[in-house]
Tab-separated table of C-alpha atoms in Angstrom:
chain	number	residue	atom	x	y	z
A	29	MET	CA	18.768	2.056	38.971
A	30	ARG	CA	15.819	4.290	39.022
A	31	GLN	CA	12.827	2.742	41.049
A	32	GLU	CA	9.382	3.355	39.826
A	33	ARG	CA	6.067	2.065	41.189
A	34	ASP	CA	2.542	1.031	39.858
A	35	PHE	CA	-0.224	-0.603	41.573
A	36	LEU	CA	1.378	-4.082	41.209
A	37	GLY	CA	4.539	-2.939	42.934
A	38	ILE	CA	7.988	-1.431	42.408
A	39	LYS	CA	10.428	-1.969	39.323
A	40	SER	CA	13.946	-1.026	38.695
A	41	ILE	CA	14.530	0.921	35.880
A	42	PRO	CA	17.967	1.870	34.005
A	43	PRO	CA	18.995	5.217	34.513
A	44	PRO	CA	19.190	6.320	30.840
A	45	ALA	CA	15.793	4.956	29.840
A	46	TYR	CA	12.803	7.263	29.148
A	47	TRP	CA	10.515	4.389	29.380
A	48	GLY	CA	9.192	3.173	32.790
A	49	VAL	CA	7.389	0.760	34.979
A	50	HIS	CA	4.474	0.137	32.504
A	51	THR	CA	6.765	-0.520	29.587
A	52	ALA	CA	9.035	-2.828	31.630
A	53	ARG	CA	6.348	-4.878	32.487
A	54	ALA	CA	5.188	-4.918	28.908
A	55	VAL	CA	8.529	-6.177	27.742
A	56	GLU	CA	8.411	-8.963	30.250
A	57	ASN	CA	4.824	-9.951	29.200
A	58	PHE	CA	5.027	-9.796	25.607
A	59	PRO	CA	8.105	-11.280	23.974
A	60	ILE	CA	6.459	-12.298	20.948
A	61	THR	CA	7.803	-11.178	17.460
A	62	GLY	CA	10.947	-9.425	18.484
A	63	GLN	CA	9.738	-6.545	16.633
A	64	THR	CA	9.165	-3.304	18.698
A	65	ILE	CA	7.195	-0.126	18.106
A	66	GLU	CA	10.523	1.362	17.030
A	67	GLN	CA	9.954	-0.478	13.736
A	68	MET	CA	6.586	1.659	13.534
A	69	PRO	CA	8.083	5.303	12.956
A	70	GLU	CA	4.633	6.643	11.690
A	71	LEU	CA	3.053	5.313	14.660
A	72	ILE	CA	5.365	6.812	17.059
A	73	ARG	CA	4.998	10.275	15.173
A	74	ALA	CA	1.185	9.976	15.180
A	75	PHE	CA	1.209	9.515	18.929
A	76	ALA	CA	3.422	12.536	19.359
A	77	PHE	CA	0.610	14.464	17.448
A	78	VAL	CA	-2.156	13.020	19.686
A	79	LYS	CA	-0.108	13.750	22.779
A	80	LYS	CA	0.758	17.523	21.653
A	81	ALA	CA	-2.856	18.230	20.535
A	82	ALA	CA	-4.183	16.684	24.002
A	83	ALA	CA	-1.623	18.975	25.908
A	84	HIS	CA	-2.731	21.961	23.994
A	85	ALA	CA	-6.357	21.218	24.532
A	86	ASN	CA	-5.841	20.646	28.449
A	87	ARG	CA	-3.910	23.761	28.798
A	88	GLU	CA	-6.953	25.838	27.257
A	89	MET	CA	-9.322	23.667	29.309
A	90	GLY	CA	-7.304	24.535	32.478
A	91	VAL	CA	-6.213	20.860	33.107
A	92	LEU	CA	-2.444	21.513	32.630
A	93	THR	CA	-0.258	24.591	33.445
A	94	GLU	CA	1.557	26.419	30.637
A	95	LYS	CA	4.811	25.014	31.843
A	96	GLN	CA	3.702	21.418	31.782
A	97	ALA	CA	1.912	21.732	28.295
A	98	GLN	CA	4.840	23.301	26.951
A	99	ALA	CA	7.330	20.761	28.130
A	100	ILE	CA	5.063	18.043	26.883
A	101	SER	CA	4.756	19.686	23.494
A	102	SER	CA	8.440	20.019	23.140
A	103	ALA	CA	8.803	16.411	24.147
A	104	CYS	CA	6.305	15.436	21.331
A	105	ASP	CA	8.372	17.647	18.787
A	106	ASP	CA	11.226	15.531	19.517
A	107	LEU	CA	9.514	12.543	18.511
A	108	VAL	CA	8.151	13.893	15.334
A	109	ALA	CA	11.656	14.827	14.657
A	110	GLY	CA	12.785	11.207	15.011
A	111	GLN	CA	14.347	11.216	18.301
A	112	LEU	CA	14.059	8.596	21.176
A	113	HIS	CA	12.165	6.034	18.810
A	114	ASP	CA	14.744	3.503	20.245
A	115	GLN	CA	12.784	4.115	23.565
A	116	PHE	CA	9.614	2.514	22.069
A	117	ILE	CA	10.586	-1.220	22.929
A	118	VAL	CA	7.215	-2.917	23.711
A	119	ASP	CA	6.832	-5.665	21.365
A	120	VAL	CA	4.150	-4.939	18.365
A	121	ILE	CA	1.782	-7.759	19.338
A	122	GLN	CA	0.576	-7.338	22.603
A	123	GLY	CA	-2.571	-7.795	24.646
A	124	GLY	CA	-4.342	-5.068	26.100
A	125	ALA	CA	-5.947	-3.002	23.034
A	126	GLY	CA	-2.638	-0.959	22.630
A	127	THR	CA	-2.273	-0.060	26.361
A	128	SER	CA	1.325	-0.989	26.533
A	129	THR	CA	2.020	1.141	23.543
A	130	ASN	CA	0.117	4.126	24.896
A	131	MET	CA	1.854	3.979	28.278
A	132	ASN	CA	5.310	3.531	26.370
A	133	ALA	CA	4.525	6.679	24.673
A	134	ASN	CA	3.212	8.244	27.875
A	135	GLU	CA	6.633	7.469	29.715
A	136	VAL	CA	9.104	8.461	27.170
A	137	ILE	CA	7.129	11.910	26.779
A	138	ALA	CA	6.859	12.532	30.304
A	139	ASN	CA	10.613	11.774	31.047
A	140	ARG	CA	11.712	13.902	28.005
A	141	ALA	CA	9.402	16.661	29.195
A	142	LEU	CA	10.828	16.696	32.493
A	143	GLU	CA	14.463	16.982	30.959
A	144	HIS	CA	12.952	20.150	28.968
A	145	LEU	CA	12.093	21.386	32.508
A	146	GLY	CA	15.728	20.804	33.704
A	147	VAL	CA	15.061	18.025	36.065
A	148	GLU	CA	15.870	14.330	36.202
A	149	LYS	CA	13.833	11.615	34.803
A	150	GLY	CA	11.317	10.021	37.028
A	151	ARG	CA	10.010	13.318	38.830
A	152	TYR	CA	6.376	12.400	38.103
A	153	ASP	CA	5.206	14.995	40.672
A	154	LEU	CA	5.875	17.426	38.102
A	155	ILE	CA	4.796	15.551	34.976
A	156	HIS	CA	3.212	12.425	35.126
A	157	PRO	CA	2.649	9.913	32.450
A	158	ASN	CA	-0.872	9.205	33.353
A	159	ASP	CA	-2.092	12.366	35.173
A	160	HIS	CA	-0.420	14.864	32.828
A	161	VAL	CA	0.615	13.055	29.253
A	162	ASN	CA	-2.485	11.050	29.246
A	163	ALA	CA	-4.782	13.580	30.773
A	164	SER	CA	-8.145	13.640	29.250
A	165	GLN	CA	-7.454	10.471	27.329
A	166	SER	CA	-7.671	6.659	27.227
A	167	THR	CA	-5.899	4.260	25.407
A	168	ASN	CA	-9.240	3.535	23.758
A	169	ASP	CA	-9.256	6.865	21.929
A	170	ALA	CA	-5.612	7.846	21.871
A	171	TYR	CA	-4.280	4.598	20.211
A	172	PRO	CA	-7.041	4.045	17.424
A	173	THR	CA	-6.678	7.691	16.763
A	174	ALA	CA	-3.029	7.379	16.337
A	175	LEU	CA	-3.449	4.238	14.346
A	176	LYS	CA	-5.606	5.936	11.937
A	177	ILE	CA	-3.162	8.868	11.518
A	178	ALA	CA	-0.155	6.443	11.242
A	179	THR	CA	-2.162	4.587	8.511
A	180	TRP	CA	-2.833	8.108	6.933
A	181	PHE	CA	0.867	8.661	6.675
A	182	GLY	CA	1.511	5.266	5.291
A	183	ILE	CA	-1.419	5.734	2.593
A	184	GLN	CA	0.513	8.925	1.463
A	185	GLN	CA	3.940	6.930	1.013
A	186	LEU	CA	2.308	4.292	-0.967
A	187	LEU	CA	0.268	6.806	-3.084
A	188	GLN	CA	3.640	7.981	-4.130
A	189	ALA	CA	5.114	4.879	-4.814
A	190	LEU	CA	2.059	3.732	-7.002
A	191	ALA	CA	2.420	7.206	-8.865
A	192	GLY	CA	6.111	6.478	-9.618
A	193	LEU	CA	5.394	2.995	-10.880
A	194	ARG	CA	2.419	4.157	-13.011
A	195	GLY	CA	4.562	6.762	-14.483
A	196	ALA	CA	7.060	4.327	-15.432
A	197	PHE	CA	4.556	2.419	-17.465
A	198	GLU	CA	3.166	5.250	-18.964
A	199	ALA	CA	6.683	6.224	-20.243
A	200	LYS	CA	6.984	2.505	-21.798
A	201	ALA	CA	3.728	2.869	-23.383
A	202	THR	CA	4.800	5.839	-25.289
A	203	GLU	CA	7.970	4.377	-26.127
A	204	PHE	CA	6.431	1.073	-27.438
A	205	ALA	CA	3.365	2.739	-28.901
A	206	THR	CA	4.065	1.482	-32.510
A	207	VAL	CA	5.411	-1.813	-31.745
A	208	LEU	CA	2.958	-4.534	-32.960
A	209	LYS	CA	2.701	-7.872	-31.252
A	210	ILE	CA	0.242	-10.598	-30.823
A	211	GLY	CA	-2.043	-10.359	-27.867
A	212	ARG	CA	-3.161	-13.454	-26.047
A	213	THR	CA	-6.093	-14.815	-24.046
A	214	GLN	CA	-6.147	-18.200	-22.121
A	215	MET	CA	-2.299	-18.255	-22.831
A	216	GLN	CA	-3.097	-18.655	-26.796
A	217	ASP	CA	-2.442	-16.204	-29.614
A	218	ALA	CA	-5.460	-14.162	-30.004
A	219	VAL	CA	-5.464	-10.670	-32.044
A	220	PRO	CA	-2.826	-8.099	-32.884
A	221	MET	CA	-2.152	-5.230	-30.240
A	222	THR	CA	0.745	-2.733	-29.710
A	223	LEU	CA	3.371	-3.279	-26.952
A	224	GLY	CA	2.371	0.173	-25.763
A	225	GLN	CA	-1.388	-0.533	-25.561
A	226	GLU	CA	-0.484	-3.499	-23.206
A	227	PHE	CA	1.821	-1.358	-21.009
A	228	ALA	CA	-0.831	1.496	-20.834
A	229	ALA	CA	-3.288	-0.959	-19.752
A	230	PHE	CA	-0.877	-1.699	-16.697
A	231	ALA	CA	-0.705	2.246	-15.990
A	232	SER	CA	-4.489	2.356	-15.978
A	233	MET	CA	-4.930	-0.443	-13.584
A	234	ILE	CA	-2.609	1.322	-11.242
A	235	ALA	CA	-4.242	4.746	-11.659
A	236	ASP	CA	-7.481	2.983	-10.947
A	237	ASP	CA	-6.011	1.555	-7.489
A	238	GLU	CA	-4.785	4.961	-6.473
A	239	GLN	CA	-8.161	6.527	-6.756
A	240	ARG	CA	-9.603	3.510	-4.842
A	241	LEU	CA	-6.763	4.176	-2.128
A	242	ARG	CA	-7.634	7.927	-1.907
A	243	GLU	CA	-11.327	6.844	-0.977
A	244	SER	CA	-10.101	4.495	1.746
A	245	ALA	CA	-7.834	7.098	3.062
A	246	ARG	CA	-10.638	9.467	3.897
A	247	LEU	CA	-12.012	6.819	6.379
A	248	MET	CA	-8.684	7.391	8.386
A	249	THR	CA	-9.616	10.916	9.097
A	250	GLU	CA	-12.745	10.164	11.390
A	251	VAL	CA	-11.503	9.637	14.705
A	252	ASN	CA	-12.828	9.034	18.124
A	253	MET	CA	-10.515	11.322	20.102
A	254	GLY	CA	-12.164	12.660	23.110
A	255	GLY	CA	-14.408	9.611	23.700
A	256	THR	CA	-11.854	8.170	26.240
A	257	ALA	CA	-12.743	4.746	27.620
A	258	ILE	CA	-15.548	3.680	25.677
A	259	GLY	CA	-16.803	6.933	23.607
A	260	THR	CA	-18.780	8.580	26.480
A	261	GLY	CA	-16.193	11.030	27.217
A	262	ILE	CA	-15.749	10.101	30.813
A	263	ASN	CA	-12.718	12.224	32.757
A	264	ALA	CA	-12.393	14.700	29.793
A	265	PRO	CA	-13.737	18.266	30.304
A	266	VAL	CA	-16.983	19.357	28.633
A	267	GLY	CA	-16.213	20.574	25.401
A	268	TYR	CA	-12.720	18.796	25.169
A	269	VAL	CA	-13.541	16.903	22.085
A	270	ASP	CA	-14.465	20.013	20.165
A	271	VAL	CA	-11.186	21.702	21.024
A	272	VAL	CA	-8.522	18.773	20.576
A	273	ILE	CA	-9.600	17.494	17.221
A	274	PRO	CA	-9.123	20.870	15.389
A	275	LEU	CA	-5.931	20.950	17.119
A	276	LEU	CA	-4.898	17.675	16.117
A	277	ALA	CA	-5.787	18.191	12.556
A	278	GLU	CA	-3.465	21.439	12.475
A	279	LEU	CA	-0.477	19.796	14.158
A	280	SER	CA	-0.397	16.640	12.128
A	281	GLY	CA	-1.699	17.888	8.622
A	282	VAL	CA	-4.167	15.118	8.532
A	283	PRO	CA	-7.586	16.295	7.957
A	284	VAL	CA	-9.160	14.581	10.862
A	285	THR	CA	-12.785	15.200	12.038
A	286	ARG	CA	-14.944	14.142	14.865
A	287	ALA	CA	-16.618	10.731	14.427
A	288	ALA	CA	-20.438	11.172	14.356
A	289	ASP	CA	-20.901	8.422	17.187
A	290	LEU	CA	-17.831	8.200	19.518
A	291	ILE	CA	-19.087	4.950	20.968
A	292	ALA	CA	-19.609	3.291	17.737
A	293	ALA	CA	-16.129	4.446	16.529
A	294	THR	CA	-14.516	3.135	19.825
A	295	ALA	CA	-15.920	-0.206	19.019
A	296	ASP	CA	-15.963	-0.266	15.391
A	297	THR	CA	-12.668	-1.132	13.387
A	298	GLY	CA	-14.483	-1.481	9.910
A	299	SER	CA	-12.595	1.250	8.500
A	300	PHE	CA	-9.273	-0.608	8.992
A	301	VAL	CA	-11.066	-3.777	7.208
A	302	ASP	CA	-11.839	-1.532	4.254
A	303	VAL	CA	-8.099	-0.058	3.849
A	304	SER	CA	-6.925	-3.607	4.355
A	305	GLY	CA	-9.165	-4.716	1.555
A	306	THR	CA	-8.001	-1.961	-0.758
A	307	LEU	CA	-4.523	-2.968	-0.096
A	308	LYS	CA	-5.556	-6.426	-0.941
A	309	ARG	CA	-6.964	-5.329	-4.281
A	310	ILE	CA	-3.734	-3.461	-4.913
A	311	ALA	CA	-1.613	-6.415	-4.279
A	312	VAL	CA	-3.585	-8.715	-6.235
A	313	LYS	CA	-3.496	-6.360	-9.393
A	314	LEU	CA	0.316	-5.714	-8.913
A	315	SER	CA	1.065	-9.531	-8.599
A	316	LYS	CA	-1.119	-10.073	-11.883
A	317	ILE	CA	1.039	-7.351	-13.549
A	318	SER	CA	4.280	-9.237	-12.235
A	319	ASN	CA	2.939	-12.586	-13.453
A	320	ASP	CA	2.554	-10.860	-17.086
A	321	LEU	CA	5.954	-9.393	-16.956
A	322	ARG	CA	7.487	-12.749	-16.037
A	323	LEU	CA	5.454	-14.571	-18.802
A	324	LEU	CA	6.070	-11.874	-21.484
A	325	SER	CA	9.821	-12.174	-20.645
A	326	SER	CA	10.042	-15.957	-20.309
A	327	GLY	CA	12.642	-17.817	-22.321
A	328	PRO	CA	14.273	-15.997	-23.504
A	329	GLN	CA	15.253	-18.210	-26.429
A	330	ALA	CA	12.667	-21.032	-25.836
A	331	GLY	CA	9.734	-18.949	-24.330
A	332	VAL	CA	7.549	-16.209	-25.097
A	333	GLY	CA	10.250	-13.480	-25.201
A	334	ASP	CA	8.015	-10.377	-26.118
A	335	ILE	CA	10.141	-8.271	-23.909
A	336	ARG	CA	13.566	-7.865	-22.123
A	337	LEU	CA	13.686	-7.406	-18.215
A	338	PRO	CA	16.828	-5.678	-17.166
A	339	ALA	CA	19.376	-8.159	-15.793
A	340	ARG	CA	19.534	-7.585	-12.021
A	341	GLN	CA	21.525	-10.560	-10.687
A	342	ALA	CA	22.956	-13.923	-11.634
A	343	GLY	CA	19.987	-16.369	-11.702
A	344	SER	CA	21.703	-19.625	-10.647
A	345	SER	CA	24.489	-21.006	-8.663
A	346	ILE	CA	24.848	-23.934	-11.297
A	347	MET	CA	23.605	-22.444	-14.869
A	348	PRO	CA	26.058	-19.872	-16.227
A	349	GLY	CA	24.381	-16.792	-17.965
A	350	LYS	CA	20.882	-17.532	-16.544
A	351	ILE	CA	18.759	-14.454	-15.508
A	352	ASN	CA	15.497	-14.589	-13.625
A	353	PRO	CA	12.860	-11.893	-13.052
A	354	VAL	CA	13.550	-11.625	-9.492
A	355	ILE	CA	12.182	-7.998	-9.300
A	356	PRO	CA	8.726	-9.114	-10.179
A	357	GLU	CA	9.016	-12.024	-8.120
A	358	VAL	CA	9.417	-10.225	-5.170
A	359	MET	CA	6.498	-8.131	-5.950
A	360	ASN	CA	4.549	-11.529	-6.036
A	361	GLN	CA	5.831	-12.545	-2.306
A	362	VAL	CA	4.871	-8.805	-1.144
A	363	ALA	CA	1.251	-9.438	-2.625
A	364	PHE	CA	1.094	-12.762	-1.145
A	365	GLU	CA	2.032	-11.411	2.405
A	366	VAL	CA	-0.459	-8.396	1.989
A	367	ILE	CA	-3.293	-11.000	1.093
A	368	GLY	CA	-2.469	-13.049	4.339
A	369	ASN	CA	-2.196	-9.572	6.393
A	370	ASP	CA	-5.819	-8.926	5.249
A	371	VAL	CA	-7.095	-12.235	6.551
A	372	ALA	CA	-5.390	-11.576	9.910
A	373	ILE	CA	-6.905	-7.815	10.019
A	374	THR	CA	-10.241	-9.375	9.103
A	375	MET	CA	-10.210	-11.736	11.947
A	376	ALA	CA	-8.771	-9.163	14.371
A	377	ALA	CA	-11.715	-6.879	13.405
A	378	GLU	CA	-14.251	-9.372	13.675
A	379	GLY	CA	-12.977	-10.788	17.215
A	380	GLY	CA	-13.627	-7.616	18.977
A	381	GLN	CA	-16.216	-7.589	21.807
A	382	LEU	CA	-18.642	-5.175	22.908
A	383	GLN	CA	-17.391	-1.456	23.477
A	384	LEU	CA	-13.588	-2.059	22.371
A	385	ASN	CA	-11.701	-4.192	20.165
A	386	ALA	CA	-8.694	-5.558	22.155
A	387	PHE	CA	-6.922	-6.667	18.965
A	388	GLU	CA	-5.983	-3.298	17.595
A	389	PRO	CA	-2.258	-4.058	17.809
A	390	LEU	CA	-2.462	-6.771	15.371
A	391	ILE	CA	-4.431	-4.697	12.976
A	392	GLY	CA	-1.950	-1.733	13.341
A	393	TRP	CA	1.275	-4.041	12.686
A	394	ALA	CA	-0.415	-5.837	9.546
A	395	LEU	CA	-1.403	-2.603	8.092
A	396	HIS	CA	2.083	-1.187	8.659
A	397	LYS	CA	3.774	-3.940	6.908
A	398	SER	CA	1.367	-4.146	3.943
A	399	LEU	CA	1.598	-0.371	3.340
A	400	LYS	CA	5.545	-0.265	3.966
A	401	HIS	CA	6.142	-3.500	1.885
A	402	LEU	CA	4.092	-2.486	-1.043
A	403	ALA	CA	5.497	1.022	-1.308
A	404	ASN	CA	9.002	-0.619	-1.276
A	405	ALA	CA	8.225	-3.272	-3.759
A	406	CYS	CA	6.559	-0.650	-6.025
A	407	HIS	CA	9.582	1.304	-5.926
A	408	THR	CA	11.841	-1.680	-6.756
A	409	LEU	CA	9.566	-2.634	-9.620
A	410	GLN	CA	9.845	0.793	-11.004
A	411	VAL	CA	13.565	1.401	-10.670
A	412	ASN	CA	14.991	-2.078	-11.061
A	413	CYS	CA	12.538	-3.480	-13.471
A	414	VAL	CA	10.189	-1.403	-15.543
A	415	GLU	CA	12.187	1.404	-16.338
A	416	GLY	CA	14.626	-0.745	-18.037
A	417	ILE	CA	12.439	-3.094	-19.883
A	418	GLU	CA	13.199	-3.438	-23.611
A	419	GLY	CA	10.843	-4.829	-26.494
A	420	ASN	CA	11.993	-7.777	-28.591
A	421	HIS	CA	11.267	-5.860	-31.691
A	422	GLY	CA	12.687	-8.350	-34.259
A	423	LEU	CA	10.951	-11.226	-32.654
A	424	LEU	CA	7.482	-9.401	-32.571
A	425	ALA	CA	7.668	-8.112	-35.917
A	426	GLN	CA	8.539	-11.900	-37.060
A	427	ARG	CA	5.495	-13.126	-35.242
A	428	ILE	CA	3.206	-10.408	-36.632
A	429	ALA	CA	4.304	-11.426	-40.216
A	430	GLU	CA	3.687	-15.121	-39.602
A	431	SER	CA	0.615	-15.028	-37.379
A	432	VAL	CA	-2.637	-16.334	-38.422
A	433	THR	CA	-4.438	-14.430	-36.001
A	434	LEU	CA	-4.252	-11.467	-38.278
A	435	VAL	CA	-7.245	-12.856	-40.150
A	436	THR	CA	-9.531	-12.059	-37.301
A	437	ALA	CA	-9.476	-8.427	-38.459
A	438	LEU	CA	-10.998	-9.531	-41.722
A	439	ASN	CA	-14.189	-10.790	-39.944
A	440	PRO	CA	-16.386	-7.621	-40.678
A	441	LEU	CA	-15.192	-7.689	-44.516
A	442	ILE	CA	-15.262	-11.143	-45.387
A	443	GLY	CA	-17.260	-13.099	-42.716
A	444	TYR	CA	-16.114	-15.562	-39.962
A	445	GLU	CA	-16.436	-18.576	-42.289
A	446	LYS	CA	-14.027	-17.363	-45.010
A	447	ALA	CA	-11.632	-15.827	-42.357
A	448	ALA	CA	-11.655	-19.451	-40.730
A	449	ALA	CA	-10.993	-21.214	-44.101
A	450	ILE	CA	-8.017	-18.958	-44.337
A	451	ALA	CA	-6.609	-19.390	-40.582
A	452	LYS	CA	-7.158	-23.275	-41.113
A	453	THR	CA	-5.543	-23.738	-44.391
A	454	ALA	CA	-2.582	-21.445	-43.349
A	455	ILE	CA	-1.948	-23.353	-40.098
A	456	ALA	CA	-2.209	-26.628	-41.987
A	457	THR	CA	0.143	-25.686	-44.886
A	458	GLY	CA	2.271	-23.194	-43.326
A	459	LYS	CA	1.950	-20.751	-45.902
A	460	PRO	CA	1.412	-17.024	-45.354
A	461	ILE	CA	-2.157	-15.893	-45.135
A	462	GLY	CA	-1.890	-13.390	-47.980
A	463	LEU	CA	-1.035	-16.440	-50.439
A	464	ILE	CA	-3.921	-18.564	-48.996
A	465	ALA	CA	-6.441	-15.782	-49.392
A	466	GLU	CA	-5.432	-15.608	-52.901
A	467	GLU	CA	-5.279	-19.312	-53.673
A	468	LEU	CA	-8.879	-19.491	-52.204
A	469	GLY	CA	-10.123	-16.673	-54.461
A	470	ILE	CA	-11.050	-14.528	-51.378
A	471	MET	CA	-8.854	-11.662	-52.045
A	472	SER	CA	-5.455	-10.861	-53.401
A	473	GLN	CA	-2.296	-10.537	-51.373
A	474	THR	CA	-1.785	-6.858	-52.246
A	475	GLU	CA	-5.574	-6.188	-50.959
A	476	LEU	CA	-4.723	-8.143	-47.997
A	477	LEU	CA	-1.719	-6.446	-47.130
A	478	GLN	CA	-3.249	-3.252	-47.766
A	479	LEU	CA	-5.911	-3.927	-45.133
A	480	LEU	CA	-3.650	-5.294	-42.482
A	481	LEU	CA	-1.859	-2.191	-41.588
A	482	PRO	CA	-0.896	-1.478	-38.010
A	483	GLU	CA	-3.590	1.172	-37.554
A	484	ASN	CA	-6.297	-1.251	-38.777
A	485	LEU	CA	-5.204	-4.055	-36.519
A	486	THR	CA	-5.254	-2.066	-33.257
A	487	ARG	CA	-7.812	0.489	-33.631
A	488	ALA	CA	-11.619	-0.180	-32.984
A	489	GLY	CA	-13.778	0.019	-36.105
A	490	ALA	CA	-10.967	0.472	-38.428
A	491	LEU	CA	-11.976	-2.481	-40.563
A	492	ALA	CA	-15.632	-2.174	-39.743
A	493	PRO	CA	-18.099	-2.170	-42.730
A	494	ARG	CA	-19.695	1.310	-43.596
A	495	ALA	CA	-23.397	1.627	-43.763
A	496	SER	CA	-23.306	1.992	-47.341
A	497	ASP	CA	-21.430	-1.495	-47.754
A	498	ALA	CA	-24.122	-3.092	-45.865
A	499	ALA	CA	-26.572	-1.563	-47.776
A	500	ALA	CA	-25.080	-2.719	-51.154
A	501	ALA	CA	-24.604	-6.251	-49.686
A	502	ALA	CA	-28.243	-6.573	-48.817
A	503	ALA	CA	-29.362	-5.317	-52.442
A	504	LEU	CA	-26.990	-7.989	-54.110
A	505	ALA	CA	-28.528	-10.670	-51.779
């Protein structure tokens, strides 16, 4: 065993471990979820960029030697490449404002850097987790900066998934562009539309969310790196903040900038609340779309049945042939989780006191789950559902032919009262609306059929009376 010491005493560390005494104590203290920082690879990569940028800046400022900085930088490159993530063994929920995660990173990087120097782990006289890897930093600037970069990474992944889902809806909108159906309001028959218009609306809803998410992503680029403990920059060299942040932007590819007020940025977690609120908005809308897909495909024989979802698995252990809308259902459940995560993030942000928020680990874990699960759910909704949706063309055509809702399109020409008389009589007698219109002396069946063409039923103003018609009607009156 390797013996490591902190100011609380000595602990024995397994020789293969890259983590050290601070990590070991955190593992003992926080047996909470069973989920470790290893489950947050974006955060590990973000920490690696933070520590690498700090090493380069400290070398420029004379805090580290070239040899130390290069060894730390190489260790950080290993983390970015996905190595040693299994050494991040601290629970995702922890006290201490992220200190345990920061020290886990410091210890892993220090011991990996020592290996790059060709010496054994634990030779902290050469590279120390606190004195060298954490030089010119505090958990209170390193952790939120890493958390923002990790969130930025997660947002890019979600944007990619949203774009794929939107593209699938757009393709279906094109495919169904001429398929007439009856639109519905308050679960009741309303007016005609095309199935393509319905799917185009889904695509537009997602496009709007993509724009809102890009706006929220910009909030993740304003960081408090260099503020150290409370934003005053104590223990960092003069000018360090103006060196480290451009390096961090260059190394990570994230366009980070210095927060205008480092003290405020250290205490304020409002930007995370904003991102979470955007994720909640996305979740609510994706859940609404999933509800619509479930309703539109319901039945299929005794329900609405406008569309057919692809069959993904048997739907019942007792009812042969039953197929359930399992993919929209999983999107619903992810949406519910994201909404719950937003409540947790809101409470954690509100609960911070004075110059620091101690609850950022919960904020980070909840954001990670929301981003990751939404991205995964979008992908499965796209690939396993939307891309395989079919329109129930025969049933939709039959409903259009039989629907009394078509008379709504005649309102501008014959007036509401006459249109209502046609609809009421058709419902009472079961006769086609063309025949009813003719029997009531309003117009012939031929005239009505010429008016109720698909392009007239689904295009604004197609049947609106012209100014000349209105003038003629006024003269006759």
